[in-house]
Short mmCIF file of C-alpha atoms in Angstrom, two decimals:
data_model
loop_
_atom_site.label_atom_id
_atom_site.label_comp_id
_atom_site.label_asym_id
_atom_site.label_seq_id
_atom_site.Cartn_x
_atom_site.Cartn_y
_atom_site.Cartn_z
CA MET A 1 46.08 61.04 -88.48
CA GLN A 2 43.72 62.14 -85.55
CA HIS A 3 40.46 60.85 -85.41
CA GLN A 4 37.12 62.21 -83.92
CA GLY A 5 35.29 60.25 -81.20
CA LYS A 6 32.52 58.98 -81.33
CA ALA A 7 30.47 61.39 -78.87
CA GLU A 8 31.48 64.51 -81.62
CA ARG A 9 30.02 62.61 -85.04
CA ARG A 10 28.32 60.45 -86.30
CA ILE A 11 28.98 58.84 -90.06
CA ARG A 12 25.59 58.16 -92.16
CA ILE A 13 27.54 56.27 -95.01
CA PRO A 14 25.01 56.72 -98.20
CA LYS A 15 22.07 53.85 -98.98
CA ASN A 16 24.09 53.69 -102.79
CA ALA A 17 28.02 53.85 -101.43
CA ARG A 18 29.59 51.83 -103.75
CA ILE A 19 34.02 51.90 -104.14
CA GLY A 20 35.71 50.39 -106.59
CA ARG A 21 37.48 46.63 -106.55
CA PHE A 22 41.17 49.18 -107.46
CA HIS A 23 40.74 51.43 -104.78
CA VAL A 24 39.58 48.34 -102.19
CA MET A 25 42.77 46.67 -103.57
CA ALA A 26 44.46 49.53 -102.50
CA LEU A 27 43.55 50.05 -99.25
CA LEU A 28 43.60 46.09 -98.15
CA GLN A 29 47.40 45.90 -99.25
CA ALA A 30 48.26 50.00 -97.80
CA ALA A 31 47.12 47.39 -94.60
CA ARG A 32 48.88 45.07 -95.20
CA TYR A 33 51.67 46.31 -95.15
CA TYR A 34 51.68 49.25 -92.05
CA LEU A 35 50.40 46.12 -90.93
CA LEU A 36 53.66 43.58 -91.03
CA TYR A 37 55.69 47.34 -90.98
CA GLY A 38 54.02 49.81 -89.71
CA ASP A 39 55.58 52.58 -91.79
CA MET A 40 53.02 53.94 -93.09
CA ASP A 41 53.22 56.26 -95.72
CA LYS A 42 55.39 53.12 -97.64
CA ALA A 43 52.47 51.73 -96.82
CA LYS A 44 51.03 54.17 -99.01
CA SER A 45 53.31 53.42 -102.02
CA PHE A 46 52.92 50.01 -101.36
CA GLY A 47 49.06 49.44 -101.48
CA LEU A 48 48.66 51.43 -104.95
CA ASN A 49 51.58 49.90 -105.96
CA ARG A 50 49.68 46.85 -106.19
CA ALA A 51 46.68 47.45 -106.48
CA ILE A 52 48.06 49.14 -110.35
CA PHE A 53 49.74 45.75 -111.16
CA TYR A 54 46.58 43.13 -109.89
CA ALA A 55 44.33 46.15 -112.40
CA TRP A 56 46.98 45.90 -115.02
CA ALA A 57 48.09 41.86 -114.67
CA LYS A 58 43.56 41.16 -114.61
CA TYR A 59 42.02 43.75 -117.56
CA TYR A 60 45.20 44.54 -119.64
CA GLY A 61 48.16 43.74 -122.07
CA PRO A 62 51.56 45.16 -121.91
CA SER A 63 51.09 48.35 -121.30
CA THR A 64 48.62 51.12 -120.85
CA GLY A 65 47.91 54.25 -119.77
CA HIS A 66 51.41 56.30 -117.89
CA TYR A 67 52.32 52.86 -116.49
CA HIS A 68 54.38 51.12 -119.45
CA LEU A 69 54.39 46.83 -117.33
CA LYS A 70 56.80 45.77 -119.53
CA ARG A 71 59.18 42.98 -119.27
CA ARG A 72 61.21 44.75 -116.40
CA ASP A 73 59.11 44.86 -114.32
CA ALA A 74 58.76 40.98 -114.16
CA VAL A 75 60.71 39.31 -111.50
CA PRO A 76 64.50 38.91 -112.43
CA GLN A 77 67.21 35.47 -111.17
CA LYS A 78 69.02 36.69 -109.03
CA VAL A 79 65.79 38.46 -107.15
CA ARG A 80 64.66 35.22 -107.50
CA GLU A 81 67.64 33.21 -105.38
CA VAL A 82 67.84 35.93 -102.62
CA MET A 83 63.72 35.16 -101.51
CA GLU A 84 64.62 31.15 -102.20
CA ARG A 85 67.72 31.96 -99.38
CA VAL A 86 65.64 33.66 -97.70
CA ARG A 87 62.32 31.43 -97.70
CA ARG A 88 64.80 29.26 -96.44
CA GLY A 89 66.02 30.99 -93.70
CA GLU A 90 69.86 31.10 -95.31
CA SER A 91 69.00 34.55 -95.75
CA SER A 92 68.80 38.23 -93.30
CA GLY A 93 64.67 38.37 -93.59
CA LEU A 94 62.05 40.49 -91.49
CA GLU A 95 60.03 39.00 -88.73
CA ALA A 96 56.44 40.25 -89.68
CA PHE A 97 54.89 41.22 -85.95
CA MET A 98 51.03 42.61 -85.99
CA GLY A 99 50.22 45.07 -84.41
CA GLU A 100 50.40 48.79 -85.47
CA GLY A 101 54.20 50.30 -86.07
CA ALA A 102 54.21 53.07 -82.45
CA GLY A 103 57.37 53.84 -83.98
CA ARG A 104 58.31 50.20 -85.27
CA ARG A 105 59.43 50.19 -88.65
CA ARG A 106 61.04 47.62 -90.35
CA GLU A 107 62.73 47.81 -93.86
CA PRO A 108 62.23 44.93 -96.04
CA LEU A 109 65.49 43.41 -97.47
CA VAL A 110 66.70 46.07 -100.85
CA VAL A 111 69.10 43.65 -103.76
CA VAL A 112 70.02 44.70 -107.07
CA ASP A 113 69.66 42.89 -109.88
CA ASP A 114 72.30 42.74 -113.07
CA ARG A 115 70.70 45.79 -114.33
CA GLY A 116 71.35 47.85 -111.34
CA LYS A 117 67.27 48.18 -110.62
CA ARG A 118 66.78 47.95 -107.09
CA TRP A 119 63.65 45.11 -105.63
CA ALA A 120 61.74 44.86 -101.99
CA ILE A 121 62.48 42.09 -100.81
CA LEU A 122 59.63 41.50 -99.07
CA PHE A 123 57.58 39.44 -96.39
CA ASP A 124 60.41 36.89 -95.41
CA GLY A 125 60.73 36.19 -99.72
CA MET A 126 56.75 35.80 -100.05
CA GLU A 127 57.31 38.40 -102.80
CA ALA A 128 59.43 40.95 -104.61
CA VAL A 129 58.46 45.22 -105.91
CA PRO A 130 60.32 46.95 -107.39
CA VAL A 131 61.95 50.88 -105.81
CA GLY A 132 62.53 53.94 -107.45
CA ARG A 133 65.28 56.24 -106.55
CA ASN A 134 63.81 58.13 -104.00
CA GLY A 135 62.90 54.96 -102.18
CA TRP A 136 58.87 54.57 -103.67
CA PHE A 137 57.89 51.01 -104.07
CA GLU A 138 57.49 51.16 -108.16
CA MET A 139 55.14 50.02 -111.36
CA GLY A 140 56.95 50.76 -115.23
CA GLY A 141 59.06 53.13 -114.21
CA LYS A 142 56.40 55.18 -112.22
CA GLU A 143 57.45 55.91 -108.22
CA GLN A 144 53.98 55.54 -106.08
CA ARG A 145 54.24 58.34 -103.66
CA PRO A 146 51.91 58.55 -100.77
CA GLU A 147 50.38 61.75 -101.86
CA ASP A 148 49.36 59.93 -104.80
CA PHE A 149 47.31 57.18 -103.10
CA ASP A 150 46.41 59.97 -101.09
CA LYS A 151 44.45 61.49 -104.41
CA GLN A 152 43.86 57.96 -106.34
CA VAL A 153 42.53 55.79 -103.38
CA ALA A 154 41.62 57.77 -99.91
CA LYS A 155 40.24 60.42 -102.33
CA SER A 156 37.81 58.38 -103.55
CA PHE A 157 36.00 56.81 -100.59
CA GLU A 158 35.72 60.42 -99.55
CA ALA A 159 33.62 61.00 -103.03
CA VAL A 160 31.69 58.99 -101.09
CA GLY A 161 30.73 60.16 -98.05
CA ILE A 162 33.54 57.52 -96.10
CA PRO A 163 35.97 59.81 -93.90
CA PHE A 164 39.07 58.54 -95.43
CA ASP A 165 40.67 57.77 -90.85
CA VAL A 166 37.20 55.49 -90.94
CA ALA A 167 37.34 53.83 -93.87
CA TRP A 168 41.61 52.69 -92.98
CA ARG A 169 40.60 52.28 -89.56
CA ALA A 170 37.94 49.23 -90.57
CA ALA A 171 40.70 47.47 -93.17
CA LEU A 172 43.04 47.94 -90.61
CA GLU A 173 40.46 45.71 -88.11
CA TYR A 174 39.65 43.60 -91.31
CA VAL A 175 42.84 42.72 -92.29
CA ARG A 176 44.83 41.96 -88.68
CA ARG A 177 42.31 39.28 -87.95
CA PHE A 178 44.25 36.70 -89.51
CA PRO A 179 47.04 34.69 -89.49
CA VAL A 180 50.56 35.68 -90.41
CA GLU A 181 51.48 33.88 -92.77
CA VAL A 182 47.58 33.94 -94.58
CA LEU A 183 49.40 38.45 -94.95
CA LYS A 184 52.55 37.32 -96.23
CA SER A 185 51.36 35.41 -99.09
CA PRO A 186 50.04 37.24 -102.51
CA SER A 187 48.30 33.85 -102.74
CA ARG A 188 46.62 33.73 -99.97
CA PHE A 189 45.90 37.30 -99.15
CA TYR A 190 43.85 37.62 -102.25
CA LYS A 191 42.50 34.93 -101.84
CA TYR A 192 41.31 35.54 -98.52
CA VAL A 193 41.32 38.62 -97.14
CA TYR A 194 40.82 40.70 -100.78
CA GLU A 195 38.66 38.83 -102.53
CA PRO A 196 35.58 37.35 -100.15
CA VAL A 197 34.79 41.46 -99.61
CA ARG A 198 36.59 43.01 -103.36
CA ASP A 199 32.27 44.20 -103.85
CA SER A 200 31.03 44.59 -101.21
CA PHE A 201 33.81 46.34 -98.82
CA ILE A 202 31.40 49.13 -97.30
CA ASP A 203 28.66 47.20 -96.31
CA SER A 204 30.60 44.18 -94.99
CA VAL A 205 34.05 46.10 -93.27
CA VAL A 206 33.11 49.24 -93.01
CA ARG A 207 29.26 49.17 -92.23
CA THR A 208 30.51 46.33 -89.76
CA PHE A 209 33.44 48.45 -88.75
CA ILE A 210 30.58 52.20 -88.02
CA GLU A 211 28.27 50.54 -85.82
CA ALA A 212 29.98 48.75 -83.93
CA GLU A 213 32.24 51.07 -82.66
CA GLN A 214 29.46 53.98 -83.04
CA GLN A 215 26.98 51.04 -80.40
CA GLY A 216 30.53 50.58 -77.95
CA GLU A 217 30.52 47.30 -78.83
CA GLN A 218 33.98 45.56 -79.93
CA LEU A 219 33.94 44.60 -84.10
CA HIS A 220 35.32 41.66 -84.03
CA SER A 221 32.04 40.49 -81.80
CA ALA A 222 29.80 42.21 -84.41
CA ILE A 223 31.49 41.18 -87.63
CA SER A 224 31.29 37.23 -85.56
CA GLU A 225 27.52 38.10 -85.76
CA THR A 226 27.46 38.92 -89.88
CA ARG A 227 29.72 36.79 -90.37
CA GLN A 228 26.81 33.39 -88.74
CA GLN A 229 24.04 35.56 -90.38
CA ASP A 230 25.38 35.46 -93.47
CA THR A 231 26.92 31.56 -93.21
CA SER A 232 22.88 30.73 -92.02
CA GLU A 233 21.44 32.61 -95.26
CA ASP A 234 24.15 30.33 -97.49
CA VAL A 235 22.87 27.06 -96.10
CA LYS A 236 19.32 27.62 -96.53
CA ARG A 237 20.10 29.00 -100.06
CA GLY A 238 23.13 25.92 -100.66
CA ALA A 239 25.71 29.18 -102.12
CA LYS A 240 28.20 31.08 -101.62
CA SER A 241 28.01 34.90 -99.76
CA GLY A 242 29.26 37.47 -101.34
CA SER A 243 29.05 39.63 -98.70
CA ARG A 244 31.42 38.41 -96.08
CA GLY A 245 33.71 40.06 -92.86
CA ALA A 246 35.96 39.58 -90.72
CA GLY A 247 35.76 37.13 -87.91
CA PRO A 248 37.61 36.77 -84.88
CA PRO A 249 40.88 37.42 -85.08
CA PHE A 250 42.82 33.90 -85.71
CA ARG A 251 46.27 32.37 -84.36
CA THR A 252 46.85 29.62 -86.81
CA LEU A 253 46.90 29.40 -90.16
CA ASP A 254 45.33 26.01 -89.52
CA GLU A 255 42.79 27.11 -87.47
CA PHE A 256 42.12 29.42 -89.77
CA LEU A 257 42.02 27.20 -93.48
CA GLY A 258 39.76 24.64 -90.99
CA LYS A 259 37.58 27.12 -89.86
CA ARG A 260 37.43 27.31 -93.79
CA GLN A 261 36.84 23.96 -94.78
CA THR A 262 34.58 23.12 -92.08
CA ARG A 263 32.47 25.45 -93.07
CA ASN A 264 32.68 24.42 -97.21
CA ASP A 265 31.79 21.28 -94.72
CA LYS A 266 28.49 22.23 -94.74
#
């Protein structure tokens, strides 16, 4: 993926640009996978897979559209047992790393259940996702391919005036600021990474990224200022902000959670 420099183009997002929660989830989940495993194609497959899963879980019944999600998609006992062994360090797991892949790819552990279905054990045993015959992540008996991500997610950002490479880099910068413990945990990722920006991703993350890049500023300085302004307004109103950006990187989970607790106690 090639990127033009700041001097070569200036991105101007339409004021009324909006992107759906489905696309935000897919993009952030793809960034999550890429930062931890370094495989862009698998990241796209994973991002779309998880977006479909959460959309189905929240809004739909046992089957919808092209994705028929049934009991076969539930994690079987055998796979859960392997996940537990990985979490306890009794079975081979993968040590996550931060930073862009640069050729450093790590394949997740794959196990086969009693029905012959393949499951990828991800994030040191914190999550398990079905894998199809071609190696892509699968949901409802249908594989989510990288080209499916491009059609359903990347083109949606392009359609509202955001070059996908810009949305992708903004997502990476945002996601990498959270502790690895948050990225590994599905529930923490949903709560701390996705939920705060699901309705304000363009304004909170993409616009901030573009402004910082075009002004020659470091991203964390610009976003930190945005968060401080949001927090100040929250205190005045006594309400929760609906457009939080990313703050400086947190070294540990305790530091991250402590920062949130301090903010909530104000």
